[in-house]
Short mmCIF file of N, CA and C in Angstrom, two decimals:
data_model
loop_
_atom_site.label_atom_id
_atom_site.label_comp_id
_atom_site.label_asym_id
_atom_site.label_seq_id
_atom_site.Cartn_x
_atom_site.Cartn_y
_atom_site.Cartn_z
N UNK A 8 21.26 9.94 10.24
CA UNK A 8 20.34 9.80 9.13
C UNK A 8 20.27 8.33 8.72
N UNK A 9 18.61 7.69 8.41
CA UNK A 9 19.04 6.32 8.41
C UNK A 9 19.43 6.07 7.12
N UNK A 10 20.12 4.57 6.72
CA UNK A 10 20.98 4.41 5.90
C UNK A 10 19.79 3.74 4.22
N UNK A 11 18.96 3.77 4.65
CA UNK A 11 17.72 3.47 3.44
C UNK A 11 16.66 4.18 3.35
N UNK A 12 16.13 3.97 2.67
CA UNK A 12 14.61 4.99 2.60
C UNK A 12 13.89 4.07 1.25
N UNK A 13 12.53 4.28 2.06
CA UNK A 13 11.43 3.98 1.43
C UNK A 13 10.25 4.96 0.75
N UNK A 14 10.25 5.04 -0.25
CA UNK A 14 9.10 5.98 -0.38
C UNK A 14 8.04 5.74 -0.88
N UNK A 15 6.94 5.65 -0.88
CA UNK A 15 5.37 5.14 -0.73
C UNK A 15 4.48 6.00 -1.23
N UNK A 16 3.38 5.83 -1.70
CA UNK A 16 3.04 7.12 -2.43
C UNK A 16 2.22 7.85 -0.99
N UNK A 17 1.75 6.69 -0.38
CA UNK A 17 0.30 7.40 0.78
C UNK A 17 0.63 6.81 1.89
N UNK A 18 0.18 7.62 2.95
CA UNK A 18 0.25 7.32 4.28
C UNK A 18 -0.62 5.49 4.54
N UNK A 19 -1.57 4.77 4.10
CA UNK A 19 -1.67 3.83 3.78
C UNK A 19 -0.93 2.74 3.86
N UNK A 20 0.17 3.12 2.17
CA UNK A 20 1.26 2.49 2.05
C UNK A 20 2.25 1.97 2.83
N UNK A 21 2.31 3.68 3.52
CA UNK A 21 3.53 3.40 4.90
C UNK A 21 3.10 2.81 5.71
N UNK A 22 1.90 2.95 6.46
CA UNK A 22 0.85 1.68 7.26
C UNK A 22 1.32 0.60 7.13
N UNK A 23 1.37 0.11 6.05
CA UNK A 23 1.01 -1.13 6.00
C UNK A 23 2.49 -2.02 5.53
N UNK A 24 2.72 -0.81 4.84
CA UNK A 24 4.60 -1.58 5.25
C UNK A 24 5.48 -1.46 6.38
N UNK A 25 5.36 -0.84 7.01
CA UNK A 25 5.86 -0.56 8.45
C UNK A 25 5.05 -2.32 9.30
N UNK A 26 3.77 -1.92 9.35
CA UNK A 26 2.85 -3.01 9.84
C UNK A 26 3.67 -4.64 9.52
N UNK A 27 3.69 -4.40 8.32
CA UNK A 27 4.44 -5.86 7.35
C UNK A 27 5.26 -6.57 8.29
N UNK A 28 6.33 -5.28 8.16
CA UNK A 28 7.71 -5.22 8.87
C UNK A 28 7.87 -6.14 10.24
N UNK A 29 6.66 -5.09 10.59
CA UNK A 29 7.26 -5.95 12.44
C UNK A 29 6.06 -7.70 12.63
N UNK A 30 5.53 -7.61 11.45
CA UNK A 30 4.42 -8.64 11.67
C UNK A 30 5.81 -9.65 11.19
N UNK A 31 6.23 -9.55 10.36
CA UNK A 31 7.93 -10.73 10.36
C UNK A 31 9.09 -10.19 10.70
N UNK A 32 8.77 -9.77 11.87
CA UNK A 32 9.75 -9.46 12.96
C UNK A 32 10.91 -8.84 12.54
N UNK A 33 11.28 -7.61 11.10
CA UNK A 33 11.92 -6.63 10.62
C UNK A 33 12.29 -5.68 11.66
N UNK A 34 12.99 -5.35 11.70
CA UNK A 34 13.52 -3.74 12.59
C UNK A 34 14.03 -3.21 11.18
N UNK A 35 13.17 -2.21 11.47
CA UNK A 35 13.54 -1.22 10.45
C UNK A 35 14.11 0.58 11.19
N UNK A 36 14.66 -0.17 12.04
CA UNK A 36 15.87 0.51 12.51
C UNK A 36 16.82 1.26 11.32
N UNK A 37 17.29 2.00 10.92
CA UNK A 37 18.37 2.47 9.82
C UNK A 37 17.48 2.70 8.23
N UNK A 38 16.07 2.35 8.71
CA UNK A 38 15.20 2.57 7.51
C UNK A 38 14.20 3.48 7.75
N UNK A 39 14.19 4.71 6.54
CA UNK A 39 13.27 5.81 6.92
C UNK A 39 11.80 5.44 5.99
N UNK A 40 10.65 5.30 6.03
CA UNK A 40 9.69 4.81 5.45
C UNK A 40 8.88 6.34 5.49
N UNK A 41 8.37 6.44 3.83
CA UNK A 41 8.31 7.96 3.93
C UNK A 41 7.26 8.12 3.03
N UNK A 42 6.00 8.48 3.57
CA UNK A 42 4.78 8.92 2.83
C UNK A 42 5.25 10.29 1.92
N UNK A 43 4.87 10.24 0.36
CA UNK A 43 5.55 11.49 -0.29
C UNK A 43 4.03 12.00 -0.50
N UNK A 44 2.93 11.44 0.19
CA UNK A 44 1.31 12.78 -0.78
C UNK A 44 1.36 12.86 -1.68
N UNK A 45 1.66 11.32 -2.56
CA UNK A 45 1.20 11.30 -3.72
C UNK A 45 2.10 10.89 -4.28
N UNK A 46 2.22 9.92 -5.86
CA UNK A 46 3.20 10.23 -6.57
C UNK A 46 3.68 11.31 -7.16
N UNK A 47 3.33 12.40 -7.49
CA UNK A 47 3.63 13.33 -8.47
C UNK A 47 5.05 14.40 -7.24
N UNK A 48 5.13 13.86 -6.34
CA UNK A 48 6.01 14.40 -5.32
C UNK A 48 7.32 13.34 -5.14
N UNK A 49 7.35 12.71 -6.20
CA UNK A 49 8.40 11.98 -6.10
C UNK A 49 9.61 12.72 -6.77
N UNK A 50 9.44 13.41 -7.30
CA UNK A 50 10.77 14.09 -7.88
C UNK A 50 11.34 15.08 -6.73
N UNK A 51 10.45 15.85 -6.02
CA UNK A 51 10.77 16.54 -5.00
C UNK A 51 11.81 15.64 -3.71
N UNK A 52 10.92 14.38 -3.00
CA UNK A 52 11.70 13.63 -2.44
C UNK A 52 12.72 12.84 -2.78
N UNK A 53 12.90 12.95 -4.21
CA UNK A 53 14.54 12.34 -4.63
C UNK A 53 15.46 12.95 -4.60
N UNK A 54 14.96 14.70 -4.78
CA UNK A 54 15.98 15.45 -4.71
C UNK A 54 16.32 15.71 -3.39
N UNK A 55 15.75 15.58 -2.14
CA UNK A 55 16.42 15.67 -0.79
C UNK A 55 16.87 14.75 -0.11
N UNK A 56 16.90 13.86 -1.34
CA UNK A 56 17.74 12.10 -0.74
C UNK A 56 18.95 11.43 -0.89
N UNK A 57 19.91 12.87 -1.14
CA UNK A 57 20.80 12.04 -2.02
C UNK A 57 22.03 11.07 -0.55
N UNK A 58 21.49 11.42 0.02
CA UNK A 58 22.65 10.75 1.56
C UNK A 58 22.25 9.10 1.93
N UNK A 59 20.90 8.90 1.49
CA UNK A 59 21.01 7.85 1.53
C UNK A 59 21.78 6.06 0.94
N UNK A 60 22.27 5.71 1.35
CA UNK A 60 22.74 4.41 1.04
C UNK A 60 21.68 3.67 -0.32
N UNK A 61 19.88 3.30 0.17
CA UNK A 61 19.87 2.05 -0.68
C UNK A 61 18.44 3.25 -0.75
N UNK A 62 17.56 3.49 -2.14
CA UNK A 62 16.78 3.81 -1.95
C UNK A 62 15.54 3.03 -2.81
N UNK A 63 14.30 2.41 -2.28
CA UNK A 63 13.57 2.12 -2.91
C UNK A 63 12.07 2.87 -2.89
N UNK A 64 11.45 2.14 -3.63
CA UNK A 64 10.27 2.88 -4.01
C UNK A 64 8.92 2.24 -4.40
N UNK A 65 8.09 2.19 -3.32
CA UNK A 65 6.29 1.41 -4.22
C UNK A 65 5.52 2.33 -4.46
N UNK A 66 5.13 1.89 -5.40
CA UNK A 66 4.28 2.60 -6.39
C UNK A 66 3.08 1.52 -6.74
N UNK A 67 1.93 2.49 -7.57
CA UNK A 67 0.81 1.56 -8.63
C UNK A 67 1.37 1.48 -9.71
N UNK A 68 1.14 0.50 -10.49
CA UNK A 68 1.46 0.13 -11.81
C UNK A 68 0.72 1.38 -12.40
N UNK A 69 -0.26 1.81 -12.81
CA UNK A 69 -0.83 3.06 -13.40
C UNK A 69 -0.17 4.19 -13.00
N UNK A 70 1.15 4.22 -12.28
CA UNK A 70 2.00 5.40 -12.65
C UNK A 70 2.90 4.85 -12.89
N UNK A 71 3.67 3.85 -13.34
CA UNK A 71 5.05 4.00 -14.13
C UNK A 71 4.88 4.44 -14.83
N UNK A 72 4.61 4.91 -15.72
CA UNK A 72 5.60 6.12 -17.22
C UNK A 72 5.72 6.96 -16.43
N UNK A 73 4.75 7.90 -15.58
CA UNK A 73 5.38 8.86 -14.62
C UNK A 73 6.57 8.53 -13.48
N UNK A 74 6.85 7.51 -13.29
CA UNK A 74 7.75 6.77 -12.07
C UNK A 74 9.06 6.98 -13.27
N UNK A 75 8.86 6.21 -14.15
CA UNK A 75 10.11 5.92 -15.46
C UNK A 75 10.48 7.15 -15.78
N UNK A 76 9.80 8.14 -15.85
CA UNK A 76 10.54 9.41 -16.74
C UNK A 76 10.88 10.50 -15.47
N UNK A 77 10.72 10.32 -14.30
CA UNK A 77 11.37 10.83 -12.94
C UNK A 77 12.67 10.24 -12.55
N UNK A 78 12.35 8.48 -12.66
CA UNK A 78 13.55 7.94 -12.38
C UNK A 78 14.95 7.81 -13.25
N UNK A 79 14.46 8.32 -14.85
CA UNK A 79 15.53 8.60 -15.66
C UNK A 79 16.12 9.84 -15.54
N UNK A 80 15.56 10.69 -14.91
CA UNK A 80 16.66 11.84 -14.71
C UNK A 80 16.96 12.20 -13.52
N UNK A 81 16.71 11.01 -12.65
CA UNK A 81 17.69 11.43 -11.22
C UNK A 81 18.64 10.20 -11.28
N UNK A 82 19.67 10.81 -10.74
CA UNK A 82 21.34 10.27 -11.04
C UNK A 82 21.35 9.23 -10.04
N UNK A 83 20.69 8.98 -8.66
CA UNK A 83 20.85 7.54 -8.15
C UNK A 83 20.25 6.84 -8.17
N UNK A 84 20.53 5.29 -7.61
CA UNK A 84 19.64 4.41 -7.75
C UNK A 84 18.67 4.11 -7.25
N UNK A 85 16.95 3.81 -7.85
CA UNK A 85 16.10 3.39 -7.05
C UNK A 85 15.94 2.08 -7.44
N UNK A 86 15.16 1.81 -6.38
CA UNK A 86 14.53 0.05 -7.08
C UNK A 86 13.40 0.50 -6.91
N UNK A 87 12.62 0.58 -7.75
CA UNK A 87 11.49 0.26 -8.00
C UNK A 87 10.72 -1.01 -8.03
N UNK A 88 9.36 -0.76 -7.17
CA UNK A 88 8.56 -1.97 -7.12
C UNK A 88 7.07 -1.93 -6.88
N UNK A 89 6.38 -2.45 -7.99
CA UNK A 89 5.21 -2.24 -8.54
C UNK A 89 3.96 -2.84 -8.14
N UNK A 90 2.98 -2.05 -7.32
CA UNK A 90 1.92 -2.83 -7.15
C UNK A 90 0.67 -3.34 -8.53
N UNK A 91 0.14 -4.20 -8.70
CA UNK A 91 -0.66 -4.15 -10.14
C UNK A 91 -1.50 -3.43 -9.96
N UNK A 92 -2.63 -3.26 -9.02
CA UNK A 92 -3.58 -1.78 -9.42
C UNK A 92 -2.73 -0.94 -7.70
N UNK A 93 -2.94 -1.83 -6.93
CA UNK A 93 -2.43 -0.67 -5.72
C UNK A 93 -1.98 -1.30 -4.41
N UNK A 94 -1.50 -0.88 -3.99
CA UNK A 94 -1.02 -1.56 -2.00
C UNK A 94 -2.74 -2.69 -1.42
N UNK A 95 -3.39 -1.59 -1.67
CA UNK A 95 -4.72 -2.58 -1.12
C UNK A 95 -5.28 -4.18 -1.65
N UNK A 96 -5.23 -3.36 -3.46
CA UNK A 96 -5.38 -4.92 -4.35
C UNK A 96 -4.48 -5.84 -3.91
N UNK A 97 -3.09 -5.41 -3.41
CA UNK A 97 -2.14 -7.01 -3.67
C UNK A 97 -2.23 -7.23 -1.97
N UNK A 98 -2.79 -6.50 -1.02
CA UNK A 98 -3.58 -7.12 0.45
C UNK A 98 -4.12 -8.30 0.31
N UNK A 99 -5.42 -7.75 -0.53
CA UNK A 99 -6.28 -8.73 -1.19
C UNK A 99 -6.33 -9.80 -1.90
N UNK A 100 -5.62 -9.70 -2.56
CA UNK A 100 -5.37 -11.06 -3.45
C UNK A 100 -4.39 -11.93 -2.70
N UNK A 101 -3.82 -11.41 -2.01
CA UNK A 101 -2.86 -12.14 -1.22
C UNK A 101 -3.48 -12.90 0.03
N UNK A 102 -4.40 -12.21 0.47
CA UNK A 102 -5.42 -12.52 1.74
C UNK A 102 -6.60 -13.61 1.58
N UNK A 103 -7.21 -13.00 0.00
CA UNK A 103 -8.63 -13.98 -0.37
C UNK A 103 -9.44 -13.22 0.51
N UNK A 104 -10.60 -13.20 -0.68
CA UNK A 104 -11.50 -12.18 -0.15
C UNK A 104 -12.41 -12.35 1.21
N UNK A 105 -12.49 -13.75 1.21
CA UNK A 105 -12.86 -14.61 2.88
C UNK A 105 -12.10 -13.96 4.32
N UNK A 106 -10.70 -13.80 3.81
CA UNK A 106 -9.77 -13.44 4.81
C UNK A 106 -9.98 -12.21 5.04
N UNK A 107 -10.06 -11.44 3.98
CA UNK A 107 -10.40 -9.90 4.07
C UNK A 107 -11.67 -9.52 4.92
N UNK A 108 -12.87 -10.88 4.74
CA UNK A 108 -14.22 -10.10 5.19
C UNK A 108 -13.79 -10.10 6.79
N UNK A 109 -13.38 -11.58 6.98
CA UNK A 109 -12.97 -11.53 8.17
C UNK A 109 -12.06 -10.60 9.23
N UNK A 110 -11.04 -9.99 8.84
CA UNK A 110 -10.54 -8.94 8.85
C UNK A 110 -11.46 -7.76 9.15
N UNK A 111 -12.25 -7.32 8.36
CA UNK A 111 -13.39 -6.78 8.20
C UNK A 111 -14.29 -6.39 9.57
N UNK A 112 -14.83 -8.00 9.44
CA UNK A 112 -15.45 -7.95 11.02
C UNK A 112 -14.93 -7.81 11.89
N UNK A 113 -13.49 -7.78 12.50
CA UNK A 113 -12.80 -8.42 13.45
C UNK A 113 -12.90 -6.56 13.74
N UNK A 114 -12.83 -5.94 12.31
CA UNK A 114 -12.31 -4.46 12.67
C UNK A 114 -13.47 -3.61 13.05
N UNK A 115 -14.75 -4.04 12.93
CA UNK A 115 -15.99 -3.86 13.66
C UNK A 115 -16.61 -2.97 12.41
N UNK A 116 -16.24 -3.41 11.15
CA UNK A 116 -16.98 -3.17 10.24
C UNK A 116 -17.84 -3.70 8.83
N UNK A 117 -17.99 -5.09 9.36
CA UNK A 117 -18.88 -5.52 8.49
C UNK A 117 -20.33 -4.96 8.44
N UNK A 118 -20.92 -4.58 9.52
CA UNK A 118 -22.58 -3.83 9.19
C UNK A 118 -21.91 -3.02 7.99
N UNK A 119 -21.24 -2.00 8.10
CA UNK A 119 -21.23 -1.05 7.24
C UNK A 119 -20.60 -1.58 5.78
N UNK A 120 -20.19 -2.88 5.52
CA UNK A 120 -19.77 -3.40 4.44
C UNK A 120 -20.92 -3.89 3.74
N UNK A 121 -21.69 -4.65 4.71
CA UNK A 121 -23.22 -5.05 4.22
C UNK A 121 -24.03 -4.12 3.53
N UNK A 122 -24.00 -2.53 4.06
CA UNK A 122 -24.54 -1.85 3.26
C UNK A 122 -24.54 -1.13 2.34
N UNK A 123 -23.03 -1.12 2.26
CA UNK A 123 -22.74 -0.76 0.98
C UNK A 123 -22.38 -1.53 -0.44
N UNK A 124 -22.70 -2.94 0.08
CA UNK A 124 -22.23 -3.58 -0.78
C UNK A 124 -24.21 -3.78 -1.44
N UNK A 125 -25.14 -3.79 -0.69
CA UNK A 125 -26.32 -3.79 -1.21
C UNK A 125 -27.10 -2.57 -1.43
N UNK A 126 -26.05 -1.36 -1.80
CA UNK A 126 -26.54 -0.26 -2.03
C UNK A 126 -26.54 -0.51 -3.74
N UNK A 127 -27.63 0.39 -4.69
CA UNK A 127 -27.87 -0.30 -5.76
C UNK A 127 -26.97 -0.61 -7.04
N UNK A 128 -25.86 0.86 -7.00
CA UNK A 128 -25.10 0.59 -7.39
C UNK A 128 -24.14 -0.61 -7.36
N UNK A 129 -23.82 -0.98 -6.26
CA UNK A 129 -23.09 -1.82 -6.05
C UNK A 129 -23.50 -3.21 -6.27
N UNK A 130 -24.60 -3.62 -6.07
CA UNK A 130 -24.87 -5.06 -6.29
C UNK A 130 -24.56 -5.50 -7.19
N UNK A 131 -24.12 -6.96 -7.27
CA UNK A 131 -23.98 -7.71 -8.41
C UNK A 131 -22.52 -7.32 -9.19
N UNK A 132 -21.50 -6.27 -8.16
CA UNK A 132 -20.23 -5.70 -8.74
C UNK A 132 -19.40 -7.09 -7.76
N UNK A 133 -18.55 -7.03 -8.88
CA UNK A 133 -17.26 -7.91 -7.92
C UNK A 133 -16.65 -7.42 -7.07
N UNK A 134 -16.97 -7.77 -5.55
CA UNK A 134 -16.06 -7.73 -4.39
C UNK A 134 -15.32 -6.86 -4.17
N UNK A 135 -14.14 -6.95 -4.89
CA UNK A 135 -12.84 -6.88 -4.88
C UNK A 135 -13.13 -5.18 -5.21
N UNK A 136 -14.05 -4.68 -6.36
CA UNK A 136 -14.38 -3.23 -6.90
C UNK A 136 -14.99 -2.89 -5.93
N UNK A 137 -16.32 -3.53 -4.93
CA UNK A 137 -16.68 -2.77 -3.62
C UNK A 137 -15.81 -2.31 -2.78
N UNK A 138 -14.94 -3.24 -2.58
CA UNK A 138 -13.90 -2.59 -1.40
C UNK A 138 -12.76 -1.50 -2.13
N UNK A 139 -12.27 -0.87 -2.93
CA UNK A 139 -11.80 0.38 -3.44
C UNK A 139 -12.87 1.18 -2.81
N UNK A 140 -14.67 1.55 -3.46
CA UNK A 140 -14.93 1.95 -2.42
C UNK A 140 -15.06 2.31 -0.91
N UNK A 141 -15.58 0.74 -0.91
CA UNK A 141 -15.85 1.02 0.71
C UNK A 141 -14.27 1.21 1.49
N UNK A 142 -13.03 0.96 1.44
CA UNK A 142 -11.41 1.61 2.24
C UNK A 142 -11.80 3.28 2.17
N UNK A 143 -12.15 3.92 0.97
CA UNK A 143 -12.39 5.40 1.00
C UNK A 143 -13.75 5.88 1.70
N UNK A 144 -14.55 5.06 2.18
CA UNK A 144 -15.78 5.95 2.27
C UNK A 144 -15.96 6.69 4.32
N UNK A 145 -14.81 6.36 4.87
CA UNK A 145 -14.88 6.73 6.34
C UNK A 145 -13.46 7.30 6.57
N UNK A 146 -13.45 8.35 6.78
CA UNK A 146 -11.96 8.86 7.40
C UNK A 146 -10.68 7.72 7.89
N UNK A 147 -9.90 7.90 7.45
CA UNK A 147 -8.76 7.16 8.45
C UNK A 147 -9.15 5.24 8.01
N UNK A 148 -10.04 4.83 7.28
CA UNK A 148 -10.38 3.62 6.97
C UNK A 148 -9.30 2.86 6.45
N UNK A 149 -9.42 3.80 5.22
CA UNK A 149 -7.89 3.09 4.16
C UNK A 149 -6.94 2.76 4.87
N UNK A 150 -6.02 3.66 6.25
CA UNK A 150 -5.31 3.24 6.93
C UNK A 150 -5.46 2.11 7.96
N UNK A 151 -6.28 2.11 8.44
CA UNK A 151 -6.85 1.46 9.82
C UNK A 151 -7.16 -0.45 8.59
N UNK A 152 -7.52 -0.77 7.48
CA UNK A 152 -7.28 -1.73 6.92
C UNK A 152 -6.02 -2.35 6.54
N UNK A 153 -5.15 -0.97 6.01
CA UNK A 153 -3.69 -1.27 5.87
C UNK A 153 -3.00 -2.18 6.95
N UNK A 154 -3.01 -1.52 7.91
CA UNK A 154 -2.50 -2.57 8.82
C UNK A 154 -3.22 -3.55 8.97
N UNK A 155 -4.48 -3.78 9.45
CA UNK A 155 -5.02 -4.86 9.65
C UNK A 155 -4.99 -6.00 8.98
N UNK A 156 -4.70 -5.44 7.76
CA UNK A 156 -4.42 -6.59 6.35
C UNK A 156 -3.15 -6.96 6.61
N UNK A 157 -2.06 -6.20 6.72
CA UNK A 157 -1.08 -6.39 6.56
C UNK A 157 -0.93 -7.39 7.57
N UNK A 158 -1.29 -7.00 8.83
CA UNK A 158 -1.11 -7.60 9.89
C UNK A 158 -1.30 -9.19 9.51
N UNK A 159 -2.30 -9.21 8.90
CA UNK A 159 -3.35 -10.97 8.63
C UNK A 159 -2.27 -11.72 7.92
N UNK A 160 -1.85 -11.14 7.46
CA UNK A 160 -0.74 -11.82 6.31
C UNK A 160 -0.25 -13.16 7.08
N UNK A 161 0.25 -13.75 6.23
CA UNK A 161 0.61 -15.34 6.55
C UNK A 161 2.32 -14.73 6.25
N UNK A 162 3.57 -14.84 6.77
CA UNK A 162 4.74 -14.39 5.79
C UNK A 162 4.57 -15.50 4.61
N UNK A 163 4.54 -16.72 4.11
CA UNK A 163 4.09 -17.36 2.61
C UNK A 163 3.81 -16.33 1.89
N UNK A 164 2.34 -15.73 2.00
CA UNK A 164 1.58 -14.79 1.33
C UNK A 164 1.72 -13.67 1.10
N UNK A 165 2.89 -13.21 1.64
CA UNK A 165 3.23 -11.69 1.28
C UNK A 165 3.82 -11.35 -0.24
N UNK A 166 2.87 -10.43 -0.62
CA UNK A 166 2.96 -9.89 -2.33
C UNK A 166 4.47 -9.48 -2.35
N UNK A 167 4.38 -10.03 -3.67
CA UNK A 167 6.08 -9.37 -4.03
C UNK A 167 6.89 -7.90 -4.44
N UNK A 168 5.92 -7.46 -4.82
CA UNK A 168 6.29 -5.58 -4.21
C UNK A 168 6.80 -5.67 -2.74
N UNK A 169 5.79 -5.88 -1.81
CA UNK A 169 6.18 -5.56 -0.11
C UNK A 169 7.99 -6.44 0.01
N UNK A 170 7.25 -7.54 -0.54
CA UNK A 170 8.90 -8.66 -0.14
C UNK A 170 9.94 -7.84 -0.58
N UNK A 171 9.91 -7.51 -2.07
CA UNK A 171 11.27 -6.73 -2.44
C UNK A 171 11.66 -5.77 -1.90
N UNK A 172 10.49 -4.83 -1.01
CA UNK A 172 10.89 -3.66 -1.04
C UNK A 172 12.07 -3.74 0.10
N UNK A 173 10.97 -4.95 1.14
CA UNK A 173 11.85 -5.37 2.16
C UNK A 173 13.05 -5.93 2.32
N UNK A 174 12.99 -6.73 1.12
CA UNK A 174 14.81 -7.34 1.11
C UNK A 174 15.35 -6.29 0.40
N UNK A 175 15.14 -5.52 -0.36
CA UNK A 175 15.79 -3.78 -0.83
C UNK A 175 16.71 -3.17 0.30
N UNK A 176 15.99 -3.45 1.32
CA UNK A 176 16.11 -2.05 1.97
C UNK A 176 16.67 -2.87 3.66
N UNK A 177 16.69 -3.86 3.88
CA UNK A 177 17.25 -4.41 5.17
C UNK A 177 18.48 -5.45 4.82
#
């Protein structure tokens, strides 16, 4: 059984921290990285964790009070570590939205960014709010960016949720 565990709220998450990992050459060998389907399943996966050694945890900032009042009544330790809106936003801000488009294209989807970004709703919205959309609007997207972002990363630029979780847990 490995000797850490990670738990993530979405398959995404784990994407793209796994991705992180080996993009700065991590073995996460002895580390179990573990999509829970959601936060609200975090109480369930704490309770079948108690063997582990070091356990951490990313999350969105818009669920700590739910993260805080789970993590006060289970008896070991997590570290907790907080994205400000989510895994994707701190991609992004970390990337610059230039880096992202690029990314984008590379992943053979800028036509379809173009059009949703001049669909009517969307015009004239900041960037950064199109793409929450557009990661959800194609099956398997959200993931298939996760890495790709992750991948782009500079190690400098890596958000400090991912960093901690990583020095947490190796």
């Amino acid at each position: 059984m490995p000797a850490s565990l990670v738990l993530v709220e979405g398959e995404s998450d784990r994407t793209a921290l796994v991705t992180l990992a080996a993009r700065l050459g991590h073995d996460l060998t002895g580390v179990d990285v573990v999509s829970m389907g959601g936060i609200t399943n975090l109480r369930r996966h704490l309770s079948e964790v108690p063997e582990h050694d070091q356990v951490a945890l990313l999350h969105d900032a818009g669920e700590s009070s739910y993260v805080d009042r789970t993590l006060a009544d289970h008896p070991g330790r997590v570290a907790p570590f907080v994205c400000v809106a989510d895994l994707e936003d701190e991609l992004v801000r970390a990337l610059g939205m230039d880096r992202v488009l690029e990314v984008v294209e590379a992943g053979g989807d800028l036509d379809a960014w173009h059009i949703l970004l001049n669909q009517p709703y969307h015009r004239g919205r900041p960037e950064d709010l199109v793409l929450r959309r557009f990661w959800g609007t194609t099956s398997g997207r959200k993931e298939k960016y996760a890495a790709l972002l992750a991948a782009a990363l500079e190690p400098a630029a890596v958000p400090a949720p991912l960093a901690g979780v990583l020095t947490a847990v190796l």
